[in-house]
mmCIF file with all atom_site columns, C-alpha atoms in Angstrom:
data_model
loop_
_atom_site.group_PDB
_atom_site.id
_atom_site.type_symbol
_atom_site.label_atom_id
_atom_site.label_alt_id
_atom_site.label_comp_id
_atom_site.label_asym_id
_atom_site.label_entity_id
_atom_site.label_seq_id
_atom_site.pdbx_PDB_ins_code
_atom_site.Cartn_x
_atom_site.Cartn_y
_atom_site.Cartn_z
_atom_site.occupancy
_atom_site.B_iso_or_equiv
_atom_site.pdbx_formal_charge
_atom_site.auth_seq_id
_atom_site.auth_comp_id
_atom_site.auth_asym_id
_atom_site.auth_atom_id
_atom_site.pdbx_PDB_model_num
ATOM 1   C CA . MET A 1 1   ? 24.899  49.138 -10.702 1.00 0.00 ? 22  MET A CA 1
ATOM 2   C CA . SER A 1 2   ? 23.217  46.395 -8.658  1.00 0.00 ? 23  SER A CA 1
ATOM 3   C CA . SER A 1 3   ? 19.457  44.775 -9.495  1.00 0.00 ? 24  SER A CA 1
ATOM 4   C CA . GLY A 1 4   ? 19.037  43.887 -6.059  1.00 0.00 ? 25  GLY A CA 1
ATOM 5   C CA . VAL A 1 5   ? 18.427  40.337 -7.267  1.00 0.00 ? 26  VAL A CA 1
ATOM 6   C CA . ARG A 1 6   ? 20.680  37.444 -5.300  1.00 0.00 ? 27  ARG A CA 1
ATOM 7   C CA . VAL A 1 7   ? 22.382  35.038 -7.533  1.00 0.00 ? 28  VAL A CA 1
ATOM 8   C CA . GLY A 1 8   ? 22.476  31.397 -6.728  1.00 0.00 ? 29  GLY A CA 1
ATOM 9   C CA . ARG A 1 9   ? 19.128  31.069 -4.903  1.00 0.00 ? 30  ARG A CA 1
ATOM 10  C CA . PRO A 1 10  ? 15.772  32.096 -5.640  1.00 0.00 ? 31  PRO A CA 1
ATOM 11  C CA . PRO A 1 11  ? 14.041  34.369 -3.033  1.00 0.00 ? 32  PRO A CA 1
ATOM 12  C CA . ALA A 1 12  ? 12.104  32.544 -0.289  1.00 0.00 ? 33  ALA A CA 1
ATOM 13  C CA . GLY A 1 13  ? 8.676   34.133 -1.363  1.00 0.00 ? 34  GLY A CA 1
ATOM 14  C CA . LEU A 1 14  ? 9.235   32.413 -4.368  1.00 0.00 ? 35  LEU A CA 1
ATOM 15  C CA . LEU A 1 15  ? 10.231  28.941 -2.987  1.00 0.00 ? 36  LEU A CA 1
ATOM 16  C CA . VAL A 1 16  ? 7.445   29.252 -0.316  1.00 0.00 ? 37  VAL A CA 1
ATOM 17  C CA . ALA A 1 17  ? 5.030   29.397 -3.865  1.00 0.00 ? 38  ALA A CA 1
ATOM 18  C CA . GLY A 1 18  ? 7.237   26.812 -5.300  1.00 0.00 ? 39  GLY A CA 1
ATOM 19  C CA . GLY A 1 19  ? 6.448   24.846 -2.474  1.00 0.00 ? 40  GLY A CA 1
ATOM 20  C CA . PHE A 1 20  ? 2.339   25.417 -2.263  1.00 0.00 ? 41  PHE A CA 1
ATOM 21  C CA . ALA A 1 21  ? 2.538   24.615 -5.880  1.00 0.00 ? 42  ALA A CA 1
ATOM 22  C CA . VAL A 1 22  ? 4.477   20.799 -5.454  1.00 0.00 ? 43  VAL A CA 1
ATOM 23  C CA . THR A 1 23  ? 2.118   20.194 -2.504  1.00 0.00 ? 44  THR A CA 1
ATOM 24  C CA . VAL A 1 24  ? -1.073  21.237 -4.185  1.00 0.00 ? 45  VAL A CA 1
ATOM 25  C CA . LEU A 1 25  ? 0.225   18.874 -7.087  1.00 0.00 ? 46  LEU A CA 1
ATOM 26  C CA . ALA A 1 26  ? 1.497   16.181 -4.841  1.00 0.00 ? 47  ALA A CA 1
ATOM 27  C CA . CYS A 1 27  ? -1.384  16.232 -2.663  1.00 0.00 ? 48  CYS A CA 1
ATOM 28  C CA . ALA A 1 28  ? -3.751  15.660 -6.045  1.00 0.00 ? 49  ALA A CA 1
ATOM 29  C CA . VAL A 1 29  ? -1.827  12.737 -7.376  1.00 0.00 ? 50  VAL A CA 1
ATOM 30  C CA . VAL A 1 30  ? -1.487  11.204 -4.095  1.00 0.00 ? 51  VAL A CA 1
ATOM 31  C CA . ALA A 1 31  ? -5.029  11.347 -3.568  1.00 0.00 ? 52  ALA A CA 1
ATOM 32  C CA . ALA A 1 32  ? -5.531  9.499  -7.196  1.00 0.00 ? 53  ALA A CA 1
ATOM 33  C CA . ALA A 1 33  ? -2.700  7.207  -6.936  1.00 0.00 ? 54  ALA A CA 1
ATOM 34  C CA . VAL A 1 34  ? -2.154  6.186  -3.170  1.00 0.00 ? 55  VAL A CA 1
ATOM 35  C CA . PRO A 1 35  ? -4.694  4.001  -1.016  1.00 0.00 ? 56  PRO A CA 1
ATOM 36  C CA . GLY A 1 36  ? -4.838  4.326  2.350   1.00 0.00 ? 57  GLY A CA 1
ATOM 37  C CA . ALA A 1 37  ? -4.009  7.481  4.932   1.00 0.00 ? 58  ALA A CA 1
ATOM 38  C CA . PRO A 1 38  ? -0.949  5.962  6.631   1.00 0.00 ? 59  PRO A CA 1
ATOM 39  C CA . ALA A 1 39  ? 0.434   5.618  2.754   1.00 0.00 ? 60  ALA A CA 1
ATOM 40  C CA . ARG A 1 40  ? -0.202  8.859  1.744   1.00 0.00 ? 61  ARG A CA 1
ATOM 41  C CA . VAL A 1 41  ? 1.241   10.779 4.734   1.00 0.00 ? 62  VAL A CA 1
ATOM 42  C CA . TRP A 1 42  ? 4.305   8.992  4.301   1.00 0.00 ? 63  TRP A CA 1
ATOM 43  C CA . VAL A 1 43  ? 4.288   9.905  0.532   1.00 0.00 ? 64  VAL A CA 1
ATOM 44  C CA . MET A 1 44  ? 3.379   13.403 1.241   1.00 0.00 ? 65  MET A CA 1
ATOM 45  C CA . ALA A 1 45  ? 6.062   13.684 4.052   1.00 0.00 ? 66  ALA A CA 1
ATOM 46  C CA . ALA A 1 46  ? 8.869   12.696 1.704   1.00 0.00 ? 67  ALA A CA 1
ATOM 47  C CA . VAL A 1 47  ? 7.761   15.448 -0.968  1.00 0.00 ? 68  VAL A CA 1
ATOM 48  C CA . VAL A 1 48  ? 8.191   17.552 2.019   1.00 0.00 ? 69  VAL A CA 1
ATOM 49  C CA . THR A 1 49  ? 11.627  16.092 2.678   1.00 0.00 ? 70  THR A CA 1
ATOM 50  C CA . VAL A 1 50  ? 12.696  16.410 -0.812  1.00 0.00 ? 71  VAL A CA 1
ATOM 51  C CA . PHE A 1 51  ? 11.674  19.736 -2.018  1.00 0.00 ? 72  PHE A CA 1
ATOM 52  C CA . ALA A 1 52  ? 13.165  20.792 1.410   1.00 0.00 ? 73  ALA A CA 1
ATOM 53  C CA . ALA A 1 53  ? 16.682  19.751 0.343   1.00 0.00 ? 74  ALA A CA 1
ATOM 54  C CA . ARG A 1 54  ? 16.272  21.181 -3.201  1.00 0.00 ? 75  ARG A CA 1
ATOM 55  C CA . ALA A 1 55  ? 15.251  24.346 -1.760  1.00 0.00 ? 76  ALA A CA 1
ATOM 56  C CA . ARG A 1 56  ? 18.112  24.706 0.176   1.00 0.00 ? 77  ARG A CA 1
ATOM 57  C CA . ASP A 1 57  ? 16.060  27.222 2.597   1.00 0.00 ? 78  ASP A CA 1
ATOM 58  C CA . VAL A 1 58  ? 15.124  26.127 6.197   1.00 0.00 ? 79  VAL A CA 1
ATOM 59  C CA . PRO A 1 59  ? 12.149  28.358 6.810   1.00 0.00 ? 80  PRO A CA 1
ATOM 60  C CA . ALA A 1 60  ? 10.748  27.762 3.373   1.00 0.00 ? 81  ALA A CA 1
ATOM 61  C CA . ALA A 1 61  ? 10.987  24.101 3.641   1.00 0.00 ? 82  ALA A CA 1
ATOM 62  C CA . LEU A 1 62  ? 8.936   24.871 7.298   1.00 0.00 ? 83  LEU A CA 1
ATOM 63  C CA . VAL A 1 63  ? 6.149   26.604 5.723   1.00 0.00 ? 84  VAL A CA 1
ATOM 64  C CA . THR A 1 64  ? 6.121   23.898 3.000   1.00 0.00 ? 85  THR A CA 1
ATOM 65  C CA . ALA A 1 65  ? 5.518   21.736 5.481   1.00 0.00 ? 86  ALA A CA 1
ATOM 66  C CA . LEU A 1 66  ? 2.804   23.253 7.229   1.00 0.00 ? 87  LEU A CA 1
ATOM 67  C CA . THR A 1 67  ? 1.283   23.991 3.978   1.00 0.00 ? 88  THR A CA 1
ATOM 68  C CA . ALA A 1 68  ? 1.574   19.950 3.452   1.00 0.00 ? 89  ALA A CA 1
ATOM 69  C CA . TRP A 1 69  ? 0.380   19.297 6.552   1.00 0.00 ? 90  TRP A CA 1
ATOM 70  C CA . CYS A 1 70  ? -2.865  21.046 6.184   1.00 0.00 ? 91  CYS A CA 1
ATOM 71  C CA . PHE A 1 71  ? -3.433  19.512 2.938   1.00 0.00 ? 92  PHE A CA 1
ATOM 72  C CA . THR A 1 72  ? -2.906  16.111 3.675   1.00 0.00 ? 93  THR A CA 1
ATOM 73  C CA . THR A 1 73  ? -4.849  15.973 7.165   1.00 0.00 ? 94  THR A CA 1
ATOM 74  C CA . GLY A 1 74  ? -7.701  18.197 5.135   1.00 0.00 ? 95  GLY A CA 1
ATOM 75  C CA . PHE A 1 75  ? -7.884  16.389 2.101   1.00 0.00 ? 96  PHE A CA 1
ATOM 76  C CA . LEU A 1 76  ? -6.003  12.838 2.427   1.00 0.00 ? 97  LEU A CA 1
ATOM 77  C CA . ALA A 1 77  ? -6.733  11.876 6.080   1.00 0.00 ? 98  ALA A CA 1
ATOM 78  C CA . ASN A 1 78  ? -10.110 13.735 6.244   1.00 0.00 ? 99  ASN A CA 1
ATOM 79  C CA . ALA A 1 79  ? -12.626 14.659 3.885   1.00 0.00 ? 100 ALA A CA 1
ATOM 80  C CA . LEU A 1 80  ? -13.629 17.984 2.352   1.00 0.00 ? 101 LEU A CA 1
ATOM 81  C CA . GLY A 1 81  ? -10.739 19.989 4.096   1.00 0.00 ? 102 GLY A CA 1
ATOM 82  C CA . THR A 1 82  ? -11.305 19.235 7.410   1.00 0.00 ? 103 THR A CA 1
ATOM 83  C CA . LEU A 1 83  ? -8.683  19.864 9.679   1.00 0.00 ? 104 LEU A CA 1
ATOM 84  C CA . THR A 1 84  ? -8.316  18.311 12.986  1.00 0.00 ? 105 THR A CA 1
ATOM 85  C CA . PHE A 1 85  ? -6.171  18.655 15.797  1.00 0.00 ? 106 PHE A CA 1
ATOM 86  C CA . GLY A 1 86  ? -6.044  15.206 17.352  1.00 0.00 ? 107 GLY A CA 1
ATOM 87  C CA . ARG A 1 87  ? -3.140  13.283 18.616  1.00 0.00 ? 108 ARG A CA 1
ATOM 88  C CA . SER A 1 88  ? -2.701  11.316 15.391  1.00 0.00 ? 109 SER A CA 1
ATOM 89  C CA . ASP A 1 89  ? -2.707  14.819 13.367  1.00 0.00 ? 110 ASP A CA 1
ATOM 90  C CA . LEU A 1 90  ? -0.067  16.559 15.706  1.00 0.00 ? 111 LEU A CA 1
ATOM 91  C CA . VAL A 1 91  ? 2.230   13.302 15.052  1.00 0.00 ? 112 VAL A CA 1
ATOM 92  C CA . ARG A 1 92  ? 1.620   13.870 11.873  1.00 0.00 ? 113 ARG A CA 1
ATOM 93  C CA . LEU A 1 93  ? 2.360   17.602 12.218  1.00 0.00 ? 114 LEU A CA 1
ATOM 94  C CA . GLY A 1 94  ? 5.707   16.630 13.595  1.00 0.00 ? 115 GLY A CA 1
ATOM 95  C CA . VAL A 1 95  ? 6.953   14.149 11.049  1.00 0.00 ? 116 VAL A CA 1
ATOM 96  C CA . PHE A 1 96  ? 6.584   16.965 8.065   1.00 0.00 ? 117 PHE A CA 1
ATOM 97  C CA . ALA A 1 97  ? 8.248   19.681 10.391  1.00 0.00 ? 118 ALA A CA 1
ATOM 98  C CA . ALA A 1 98  ? 10.740  17.055 11.212  1.00 0.00 ? 119 ALA A CA 1
ATOM 99  C CA . GLY A 1 99  ? 10.760  15.930 7.142   1.00 0.00 ? 120 GLY A CA 1
ATOM 100 C CA . GLY A 1 100 ? 11.037  19.846 6.451   1.00 0.00 ? 121 GLY A CA 1
ATOM 101 C CA . LEU A 1 101 ? 13.856  20.950 8.732   1.00 0.00 ? 122 LEU A CA 1
ATOM 102 C CA . ALA A 1 102 ? 16.036  17.675 8.029   1.00 0.00 ? 123 ALA A CA 1
ATOM 103 C CA . GLY A 1 103 ? 15.900  18.221 4.315   1.00 0.00 ? 124 GLY A CA 1
ATOM 104 C CA . GLY A 1 104 ? 16.344  21.883 4.775   1.00 0.00 ? 125 GLY A CA 1
ATOM 105 C CA . LEU A 1 105 ? 19.266  21.309 7.414   1.00 0.00 ? 126 LEU A CA 1
ATOM 106 C CA . ALA A 1 106 ? 20.805  18.534 4.610   1.00 0.00 ? 127 ALA A CA 1
ATOM 107 C CA . GLY A 1 107 ? 20.543  20.637 1.376   1.00 0.00 ? 128 GLY A CA 1
ATOM 108 C CA . ALA A 1 108 ? 21.731  23.970 2.867   1.00 0.00 ? 129 ALA A CA 1
ATOM 109 C CA . GLY A 1 109 ? 23.548  23.494 5.954   1.00 0.00 ? 130 GLY A CA 1
ATOM 110 C CA . LEU A 1 110 ? 25.412  20.043 5.723   1.00 0.00 ? 131 LEU A CA 1
ATOM 111 C CA . PRO A 1 111 ? 26.870  20.635 2.542   1.00 0.00 ? 132 PRO A CA 1
ATOM 112 C CA . ARG A 1 112 ? 28.573  23.594 3.611   1.00 0.00 ? 133 ARG A CA 1
ATOM 113 C CA . LEU A 1 113 ? 29.477  22.312 7.069   1.00 0.00 ? 134 LEU A CA 1
ATOM 114 C CA . LEU A 1 114 ? 31.411  19.281 5.182   1.00 0.00 ? 135 LEU A CA 1
ATOM 115 C CA . ALA A 1 115 ? 33.158  21.534 2.656   1.00 0.00 ? 136 ALA A CA 1
ATOM 116 C CA . ALA A 1 116 ? 34.152  24.287 5.056   1.00 0.00 ? 137 ALA A CA 1
ATOM 117 C CA . PRO A 1 117 ? 37.819  23.767 6.291   1.00 0.00 ? 138 PRO A CA 1
ATOM 118 C CA . PRO A 1 118 ? 38.908  22.785 9.348   1.00 0.00 ? 139 PRO A CA 1
ATOM 119 C CA . PRO A 1 119 ? 39.295  25.231 11.946  1.00 0.00 ? 140 PRO A CA 1
ATOM 120 C CA . ALA A 1 120 ? 42.876  26.890 12.285  1.00 0.00 ? 141 ALA A CA 1
ATOM 121 C CA . VAL A 1 121 ? 44.640  25.844 15.077  1.00 0.00 ? 142 VAL A CA 1
ATOM 122 C CA . ARG A 1 122 ? 47.141  28.435 16.738  1.00 0.00 ? 143 ARG A CA 1
ATOM 123 C CA . VAL A 1 123 ? 50.332  26.839 17.773  1.00 0.00 ? 144 VAL A CA 1
ATOM 124 C CA . PRO A 1 124 ? 52.811  28.593 20.099  1.00 0.00 ? 145 PRO A CA 1
ATOM 125 C CA . VAL A 1 125 ? 55.965  28.723 18.145  1.00 0.00 ? 146 VAL A CA 1
ATOM 126 C CA . GLN A 1 126 ? 59.401  28.830 20.697  1.00 0.00 ? 147 GLN A CA 1
ATOM 127 C CA . GLU A 1 127 ? 62.103  30.950 19.833  1.00 0.00 ? 148 GLU A CA 1
ATOM 128 C CA . GLU A 1 128 ? 64.728  29.509 17.649  1.00 0.00 ? 149 GLU A CA 1
ATOM 129 C CA . LEU A 1 129 ? 68.464  30.100 17.918  1.00 0.00 ? 150 LEU A CA 1
ATOM 130 C CA . PRO A 1 130 ? 70.554  30.693 15.056  1.00 0.00 ? 151 PRO A CA 1
ATOM 131 C CA . VAL A 1 131 ? 71.555  27.912 13.337  1.00 0.00 ? 152 VAL A CA 1
ATOM 132 C CA . SER A 1 132 ? 75.229  28.093 14.265  1.00 0.00 ? 153 SER A CA 1
ATOM 133 C CA . GLU A 1 133 ? 74.276  27.896 17.696  1.00 0.00 ? 154 GLU A CA 1
ATOM 134 C CA . GLN A 1 134 ? 72.446  24.627 17.250  1.00 0.00 ? 155 GLN A CA 1
ATOM 135 C CA . MET A 1 135 ? 75.100  22.486 15.614  1.00 0.00 ? 156 MET A CA 1
ATOM 136 C CA . PRO A 1 136 ? 77.665  21.229 17.925  1.00 0.00 ? 157 PRO A CA 1
ATOM 137 C CA . GLN A 1 137 ? 81.271  22.004 16.312  1.00 0.00 ? 158 GLN A CA 1
#
């Protein structure tokens, strides 16, 4: 009888919820501990990348990157949760998306690619003669 639960990785919905929680906690810590908007952005991007690598799920990593962008733009770069869509905001979105994608691929796909056996190569075999005909007498 199957319970319907995957063994090995948490469901994507749980990873997205975990990414949200990590983002909110990191945003609070970064707001209190890191001065200056550029440094805050890089710390948050690093948090997204590490979470994505640990989650090993690219869609959950990208959703977490979007969430982190919203919180970073609204609370760390601007004030009172104001989201803006200027050039610097879109560059910041690109940084978060790249971090999420790189971390997700590094955690999910790259180890599998490196551990995968090389593809089998089919070599045509020539018909061999019986041993008695190969050896001169």
